[in-house]
Amino acid sequence: MTDDDRKNGGGQSQLVLDSRTSTKKPSMYKVIMLNDDYTPMEFVVHVLQQFFGRSGSEATKIMMNVHQRGVGVCGVYSFEVAESKAQKTMQYARQNEHPLQLQLEKE
Ligand code: TYC
């Protein structure tokens, strides 16, 4: 056994995890809604309530924000949840023949 082996536990491999770099929190993602000229306002309010758990007044506020400024935040989630909500909302919009678009943005 070499001196080095003795130092590291008799030749057994050791995995040293640095708690400062190995405990990073997973990133969060904004689900962004884009304005368009065709999706009805009531439909946007409805999807914000159904898919993003917003109250009627929250949903109306977010919809008007998107309508006036071009974009708005529906909510902030882990990547998997954000992607799933964006896809399900767009699929539902297509089923109803609306061009509503959503995107993810890393926080
Ligand atoms: N601009 C649309 C209208 O006037 C309403 C709308 C709001 C559409 C928000 C999309 O993400 C949107 N009917």
PDB file of C-alpha atoms in Angstrom, residues 6-58:
ATOM      1  CA  ARG A   6      -3.387   4.950   3.009  1.00  0.00           C
ATOM      2  CA  LYS A   7      -4.541   8.573   2.803  1.00  0.00           C
ATOM      3  CA  ASN A   8      -7.566   7.688   0.675  1.00  0.00           C
ATOM      4  CA  GLY A   9      -8.711   4.663   2.680  1.00  0.00           C
ATOM      5  CA  GLY A  10      -6.515   1.830   1.528  1.00  0.00           C
ATOM      6  CA  GLY A  11      -7.113   2.117  -2.194  1.00  0.00           C
ATOM      7  CA  GLN A  12     -10.908   2.347  -2.063  1.00  0.00           C
ATOM      8  CA  SER A  13     -12.100   5.001  -4.441  1.00  0.00           C
ATOM      9  CA  GLN A  14     -13.637   8.031  -2.800  1.00  0.00           C
ATOM     10  CA  LEU A  15     -16.229  10.350  -4.230  1.00  0.00           C
ATOM     11  CA  VAL A  16     -16.091  13.784  -2.678  1.00  0.00           C
ATOM     12  CA  LEU A  17     -19.140  15.944  -3.321  1.00  0.00           C
ATOM     13  CA  ASP A  18     -18.672  19.626  -2.694  1.00  0.00           C
ATOM     14  CA  SER A  19     -21.883  20.754  -0.986  1.00  0.00           C
ATOM     15  CA  ARG A  20     -21.343  24.276  -2.374  1.00  0.00           C
ATOM     16  CA  THR A  21     -21.611  23.081  -5.973  1.00  0.00           C
ATOM     17  CA  SER A  22     -23.672  19.890  -5.712  1.00  0.00           C
ATOM     18  CA  THR A  23     -26.843  21.338  -4.177  1.00  0.00           C
ATOM     19  CA  LYS A  24     -27.879  23.746  -6.942  1.00  0.00           C
ATOM     20  CA  LYS A  25     -31.643  24.255  -7.052  1.00  0.00           C
ATOM     21  CA  PRO A  26     -33.309  23.302 -10.342  1.00  0.00           C
ATOM     22  CA  SER A  27     -34.030  26.312 -12.563  1.00  0.00           C
ATOM     23  CA  MET A  28     -37.565  27.651 -12.752  1.00  0.00           C
ATOM     24  CA  TYR A  29     -39.278  28.594 -16.017  1.00  0.00           C
ATOM     25  CA  LYS A  30     -41.823  31.280 -16.840  1.00  0.00           C
ATOM     26  CA  VAL A  31     -44.665  30.302 -19.123  1.00  0.00           C
ATOM     27  CA  ILE A  32     -45.025  33.341 -21.396  1.00  0.00           C
ATOM     28  CA  MET A  33     -48.202  34.052 -23.354  1.00  0.00           C
ATOM     29  CA  LEU A  34     -48.030  35.986 -26.630  1.00  0.00           C
ATOM     30  CA  ASN A  35     -50.655  38.313 -28.025  1.00  0.00           C
ATOM     31  CA  ASP A  36     -52.335  37.719 -31.376  1.00  0.00           C
ATOM     32  CA  ASP A  37     -55.192  39.391 -33.262  1.00  0.00           C
ATOM     33  CA  TYR A  38     -57.535  36.383 -33.442  1.00  0.00           C
ATOM     34  CA  THR A  39     -57.828  34.477 -30.139  1.00  0.00           C
ATOM     35  CA  PRO A  40     -60.933  35.765 -28.307  1.00  0.00           C
ATOM     36  CA  MET A  41     -60.330  37.494 -24.967  1.00  0.00           C
ATOM     37  CA  GLU A  42     -62.828  35.195 -23.199  1.00  0.00           C
ATOM     38  CA  PHE A  43     -60.959  32.126 -24.445  1.00  0.00           C
ATOM     39  CA  VAL A  44     -57.648  33.453 -23.050  1.00  0.00           C
ATOM     40  CA  VAL A  45     -59.283  34.158 -19.666  1.00  0.00           C
ATOM     41  CA  HIS A  46     -60.793  30.648 -19.715  1.00  0.00           C
ATOM     42  CA  VAL A  47     -57.435  28.897 -20.379  1.00  0.00           C
ATOM     43  CA  LEU A  48     -55.674  30.946 -17.681  1.00  0.00           C
ATOM     44  CA  GLN A  49     -58.291  29.677 -15.204  1.00  0.00           C
ATOM     45  CA  GLN A  50     -58.337  26.072 -16.462  1.00  0.00           C
ATOM     46  CA  PHE A  51     -54.629  25.436 -17.091  1.00  0.00           C
ATOM     47  CA  PHE A  52     -52.917  27.919 -14.768  1.00  0.00           C
ATOM     48  CA  GLY A  53     -55.275  27.903 -11.760  1.00  0.00           C
ATOM     49  CA  ARG A  54     -55.913  31.642 -11.958  1.00  0.00           C
ATOM     50  CA  SER A  55     -59.000  33.319 -10.488  1.00  0.00           C
ATOM     51  CA  GLY A  56     -61.309  35.223 -12.830  1.00  0.00           C
ATOM     52  CA  SER A  57     -59.835  38.591 -11.867  1.00  0.00           C
ATOM     53  CA  GLU A  58     -56.208  37.360 -12.082  1.00  0.00           C
TER      54      GLU A  58
END
